[in-house]
Coordinates of C-alpha atoms in Angstrom, one line a residue:
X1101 CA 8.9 -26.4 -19.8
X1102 CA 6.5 -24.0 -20.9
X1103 CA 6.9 -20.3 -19.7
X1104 CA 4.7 -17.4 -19.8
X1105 CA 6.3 -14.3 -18.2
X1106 CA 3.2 -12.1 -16.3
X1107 CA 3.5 -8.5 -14.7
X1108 CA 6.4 -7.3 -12.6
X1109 CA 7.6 -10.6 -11.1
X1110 CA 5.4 -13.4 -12.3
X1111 CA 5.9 -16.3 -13.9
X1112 CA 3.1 -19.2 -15.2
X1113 CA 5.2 -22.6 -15.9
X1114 CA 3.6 -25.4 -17.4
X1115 CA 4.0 -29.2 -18.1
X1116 CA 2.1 -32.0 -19.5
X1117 CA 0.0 -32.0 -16.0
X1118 CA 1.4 -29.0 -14.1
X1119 CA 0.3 -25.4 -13.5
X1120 CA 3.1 -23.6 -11.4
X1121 CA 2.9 -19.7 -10.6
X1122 CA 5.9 -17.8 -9.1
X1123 CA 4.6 -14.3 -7.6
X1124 CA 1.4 -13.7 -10.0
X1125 CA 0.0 -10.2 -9.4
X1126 CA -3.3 -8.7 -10.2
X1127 CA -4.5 -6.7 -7.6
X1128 CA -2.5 -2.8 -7.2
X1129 CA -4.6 -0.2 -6.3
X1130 CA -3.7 -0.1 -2.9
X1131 CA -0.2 0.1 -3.4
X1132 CA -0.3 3.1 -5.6
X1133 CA 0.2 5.5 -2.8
X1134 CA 3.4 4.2 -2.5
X1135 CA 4.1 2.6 -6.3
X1136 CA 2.4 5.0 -8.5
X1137 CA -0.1 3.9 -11.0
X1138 CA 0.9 1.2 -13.5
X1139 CA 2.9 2.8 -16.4
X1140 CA 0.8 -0.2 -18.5
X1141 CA -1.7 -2.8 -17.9
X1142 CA -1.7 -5.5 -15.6
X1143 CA -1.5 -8.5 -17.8
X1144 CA -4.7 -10.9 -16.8
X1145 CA -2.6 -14.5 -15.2
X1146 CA -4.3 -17.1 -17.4
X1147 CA -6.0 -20.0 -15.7
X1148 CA -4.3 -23.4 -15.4
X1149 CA -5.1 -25.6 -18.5
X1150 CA -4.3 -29.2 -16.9
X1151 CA -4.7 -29.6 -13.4
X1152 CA -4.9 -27.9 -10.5
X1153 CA -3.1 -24.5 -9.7
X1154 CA -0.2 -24.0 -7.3
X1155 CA 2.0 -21.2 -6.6
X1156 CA 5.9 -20.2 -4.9
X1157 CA 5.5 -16.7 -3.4
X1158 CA 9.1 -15.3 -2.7
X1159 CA 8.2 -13.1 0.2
X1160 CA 5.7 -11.1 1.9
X1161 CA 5.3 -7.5 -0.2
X1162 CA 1.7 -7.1 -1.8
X1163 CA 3.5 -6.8 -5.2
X1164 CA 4.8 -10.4 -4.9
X1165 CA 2.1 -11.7 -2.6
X1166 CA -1.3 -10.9 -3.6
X1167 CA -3.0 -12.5 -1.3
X1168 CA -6.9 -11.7 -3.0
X1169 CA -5.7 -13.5 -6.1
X1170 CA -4.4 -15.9 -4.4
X1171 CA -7.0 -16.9 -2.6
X1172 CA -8.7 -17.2 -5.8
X1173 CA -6.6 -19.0 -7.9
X1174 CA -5.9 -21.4 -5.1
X1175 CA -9.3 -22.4 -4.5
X1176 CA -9.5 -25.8 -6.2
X1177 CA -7.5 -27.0 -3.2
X1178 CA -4.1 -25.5 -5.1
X1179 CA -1.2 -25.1 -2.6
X1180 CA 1.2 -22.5 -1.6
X1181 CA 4.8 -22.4 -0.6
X1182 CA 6.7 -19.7 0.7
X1183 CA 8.6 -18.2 3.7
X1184 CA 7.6 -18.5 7.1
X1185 CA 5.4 -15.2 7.0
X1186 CA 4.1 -15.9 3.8
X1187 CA 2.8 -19.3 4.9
X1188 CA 1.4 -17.8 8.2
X1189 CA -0.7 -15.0 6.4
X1190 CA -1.8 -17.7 3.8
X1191 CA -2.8 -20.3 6.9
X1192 CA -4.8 -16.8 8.3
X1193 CA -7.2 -16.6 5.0
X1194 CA -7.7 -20.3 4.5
X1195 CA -5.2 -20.9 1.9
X1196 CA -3.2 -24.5 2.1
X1197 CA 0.6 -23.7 2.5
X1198 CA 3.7 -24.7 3.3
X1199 CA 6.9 -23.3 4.5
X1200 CA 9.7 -23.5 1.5
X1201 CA 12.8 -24.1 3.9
X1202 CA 16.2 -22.8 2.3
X1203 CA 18.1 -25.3 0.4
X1204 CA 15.4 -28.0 1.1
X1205 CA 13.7 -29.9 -2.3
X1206 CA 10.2 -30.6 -3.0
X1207 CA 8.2 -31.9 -5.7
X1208 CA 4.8 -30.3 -7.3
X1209 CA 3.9 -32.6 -10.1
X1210 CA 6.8 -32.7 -12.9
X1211 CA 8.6 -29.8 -11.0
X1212 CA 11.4 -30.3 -8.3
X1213 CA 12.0 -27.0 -6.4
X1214 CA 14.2 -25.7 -4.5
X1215 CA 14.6 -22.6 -2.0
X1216 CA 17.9 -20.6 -2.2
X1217 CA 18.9 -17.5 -0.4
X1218 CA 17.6 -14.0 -1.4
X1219 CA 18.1 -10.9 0.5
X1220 CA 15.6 -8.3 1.0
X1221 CA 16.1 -4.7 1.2
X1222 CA 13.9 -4.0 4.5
X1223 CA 15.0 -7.1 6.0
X1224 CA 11.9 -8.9 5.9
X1225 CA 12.2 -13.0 5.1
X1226 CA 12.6 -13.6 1.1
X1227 CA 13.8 -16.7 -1.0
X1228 CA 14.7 -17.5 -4.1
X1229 CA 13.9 -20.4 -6.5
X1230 CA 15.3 -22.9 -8.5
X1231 CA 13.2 -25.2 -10.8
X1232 CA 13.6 -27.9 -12.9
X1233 CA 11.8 -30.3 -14.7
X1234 CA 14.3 -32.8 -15.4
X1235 CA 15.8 -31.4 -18.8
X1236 CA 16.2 -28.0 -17.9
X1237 CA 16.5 -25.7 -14.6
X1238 CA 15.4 -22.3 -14.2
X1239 CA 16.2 -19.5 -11.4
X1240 CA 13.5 -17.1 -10.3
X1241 CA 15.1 -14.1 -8.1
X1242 CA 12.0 -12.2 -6.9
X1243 CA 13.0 -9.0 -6.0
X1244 CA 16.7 -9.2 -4.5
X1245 CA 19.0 -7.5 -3.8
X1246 CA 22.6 -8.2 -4.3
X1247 CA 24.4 -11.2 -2.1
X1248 CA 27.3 -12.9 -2.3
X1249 CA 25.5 -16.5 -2.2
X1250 CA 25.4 -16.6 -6.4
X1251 CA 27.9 -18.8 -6.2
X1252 CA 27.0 -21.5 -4.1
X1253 CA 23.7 -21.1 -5.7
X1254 CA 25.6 -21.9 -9.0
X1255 CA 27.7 -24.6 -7.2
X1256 CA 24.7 -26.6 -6.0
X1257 CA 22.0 -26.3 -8.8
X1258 CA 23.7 -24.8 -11.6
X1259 CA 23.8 -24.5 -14.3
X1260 CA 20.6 -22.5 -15.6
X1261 CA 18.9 -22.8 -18.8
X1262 CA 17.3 -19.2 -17.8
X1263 CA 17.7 -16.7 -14.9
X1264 CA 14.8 -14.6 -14.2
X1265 CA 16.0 -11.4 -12.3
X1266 CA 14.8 -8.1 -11.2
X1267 CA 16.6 -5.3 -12.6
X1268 CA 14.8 -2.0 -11.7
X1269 CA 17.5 -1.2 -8.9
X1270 CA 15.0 0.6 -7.1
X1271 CA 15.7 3.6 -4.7
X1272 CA 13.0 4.5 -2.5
X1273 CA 11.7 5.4 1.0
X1274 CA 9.6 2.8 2.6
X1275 CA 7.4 4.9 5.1
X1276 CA 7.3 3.0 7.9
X1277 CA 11.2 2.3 7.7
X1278 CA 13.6 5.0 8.8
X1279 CA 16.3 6.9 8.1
X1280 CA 15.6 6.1 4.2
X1281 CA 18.7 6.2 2.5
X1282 CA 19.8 6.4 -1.3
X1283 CA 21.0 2.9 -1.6
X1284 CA 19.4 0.5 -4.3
X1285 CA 16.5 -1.6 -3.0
X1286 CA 16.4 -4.3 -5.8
X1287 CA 19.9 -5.7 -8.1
X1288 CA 20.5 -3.2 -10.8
X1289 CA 21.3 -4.2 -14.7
X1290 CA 24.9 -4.4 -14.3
X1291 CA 24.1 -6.8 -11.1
X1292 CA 22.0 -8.8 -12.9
X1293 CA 23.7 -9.5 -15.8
X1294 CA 26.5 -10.4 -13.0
X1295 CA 24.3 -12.8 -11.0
X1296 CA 23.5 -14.4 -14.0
X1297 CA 27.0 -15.4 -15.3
X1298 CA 27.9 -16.1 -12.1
X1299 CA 25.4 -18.6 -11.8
X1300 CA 26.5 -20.0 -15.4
X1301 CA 22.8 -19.0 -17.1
X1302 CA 22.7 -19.1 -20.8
X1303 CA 20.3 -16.6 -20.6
X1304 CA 18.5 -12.9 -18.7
X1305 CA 14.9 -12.9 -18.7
X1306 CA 14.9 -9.4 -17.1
X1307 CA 11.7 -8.5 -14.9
X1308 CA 10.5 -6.5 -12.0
X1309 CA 11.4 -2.9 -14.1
X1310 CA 9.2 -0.4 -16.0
X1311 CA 5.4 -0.8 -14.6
X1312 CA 5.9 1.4 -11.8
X1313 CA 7.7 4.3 -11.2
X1314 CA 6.5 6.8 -8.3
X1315 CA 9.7 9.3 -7.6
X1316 CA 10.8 10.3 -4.7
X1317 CA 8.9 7.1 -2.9
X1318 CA 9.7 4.8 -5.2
X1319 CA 12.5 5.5 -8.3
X1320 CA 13.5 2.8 -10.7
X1321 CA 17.4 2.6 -11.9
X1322 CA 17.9 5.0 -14.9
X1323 CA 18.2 4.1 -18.5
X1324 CA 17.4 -0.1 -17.6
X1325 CA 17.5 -0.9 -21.4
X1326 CA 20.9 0.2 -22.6
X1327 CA 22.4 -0.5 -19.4
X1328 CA 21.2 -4.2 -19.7
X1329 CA 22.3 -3.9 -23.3
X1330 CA 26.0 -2.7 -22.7
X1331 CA 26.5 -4.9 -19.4
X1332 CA 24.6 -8.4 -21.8
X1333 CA 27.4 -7.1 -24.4
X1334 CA 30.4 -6.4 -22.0
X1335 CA 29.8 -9.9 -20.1
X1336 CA 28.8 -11.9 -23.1
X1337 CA 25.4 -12.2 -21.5
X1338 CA 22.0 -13.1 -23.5
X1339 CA 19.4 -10.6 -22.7
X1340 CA 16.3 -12.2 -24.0
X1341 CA 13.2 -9.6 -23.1
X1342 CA 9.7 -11.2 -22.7
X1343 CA 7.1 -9.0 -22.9
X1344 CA 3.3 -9.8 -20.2
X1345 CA 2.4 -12.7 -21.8
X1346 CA 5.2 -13.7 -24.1
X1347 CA 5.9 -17.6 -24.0
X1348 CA 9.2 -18.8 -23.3
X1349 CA 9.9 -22.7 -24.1
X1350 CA 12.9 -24.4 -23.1

């Protein structure tokens, strides 16, 4: 399994004869109101190399669902899996999709995949996922928050060679959703590191942290780095940092 970590919350995984994308993000100009400009580039999602592309979306939010791209990068007849309201917005500009039921397995080429619980901070429908390609199984968290389902997550599919997790433990104020309140939006480092040793990981990949930061709208956790540090340190946790681009091979 061949890894390449991309902006915020993507992921490329490769195989012999299989392109998978997790949450690939290109487009952000329109979210800057809310998210601020990128703090660095967007890192460019390469194109598959064997086969066809296909793609997991965890949830609806432009920053994990970038539906242009998509559209794109899906246009070899590539499909897409996802929550209900993802799969209704992809069926609404011509993209092929599915809906990725919770604990329910499916196969894309050398990858079995599974959909675990997340849990959003607006409410709206979000998944997690869990892949593996026979030697060794991944989790990819999207942006969720903290939930008391690590583990039976960890019961069911465990353990993980890698745990990809957000860790920005964002506070902001959505404007359409009110009151807004000073409660973290995403899991923060300490939770993280948690998640992951709950969940019996040999490894934090930490993402979802640094590339935007818009305060008061939209504030990341403070001082991510040493907090991961400290917490990887306290809980005997890896914390392996991949920078856009970086190749991870397990």
């Amino acid at each position: 399994m061949k890894i390449t970590r991309l902006s915020w919350a993507g992921l490329m995984i490769e195989s012999p004869t299989t392109t998978l994308y997790i949450d690939p993000l290109q487009n952000v100009a329109n979210m800057e109101p809310f998210l601020g400009t990128p703090k660095f580039p967007i890192f460019p999602v390469p194109e598959p190399k064997t086969g066809k592309a296909h793609a997991l979306i965890t949830h609806i939010h432009q920053d994990h669902f970038d539906k242009p791209f998509l559209k794109e990068l899906l246009s070899n007849n590539g499909e897409l899996w996802g929550p209900e309201p993802v799969y209704l917005e992809a069926l609404k500009i011509n993209i092929g999709a599915k809906i990725a039921k919770l604990h329910e397995t499916f196969i894309i080429g050398d990858f079995t995949i599974t959909a675990v619980p997340a849990v959003d901070w607006i409410g709206d429908d979000q998944i997690s996922y869990v892949i593996s390609d026979g030697k060794n199984t991944i989790f990819h968290g999207g942006d969720t928050n903290w939930h008391g389902y690590w583990w039976q997550v960890a019961k069911k599919y465990g353990p993980f060679d890698a745990t990809f997790l957000p860790v920005n433990g964002v506070v902001g104020a959505v404007p359409q959703v009110t009151p807004a309140i000073e409660m973290f939006g995403t899991m923060t480092p300490v939770q993280a590191v948690s998640a992951t040793r709950i969940l019996g990981s040999k490894q934090l990949i930490p993402m979802h942290y640094a590339q935007f930061f818009n305060p008061p709208l939209y504030k990341q956790f403070p001082d991510i780095e040493n907090a991961l540090d400290n917490s990887g340190k306290d809980q005997e946790i890896i914390i392996r940092r991949l920078k856009d681009g970086e190749i991870l091979e397990l």
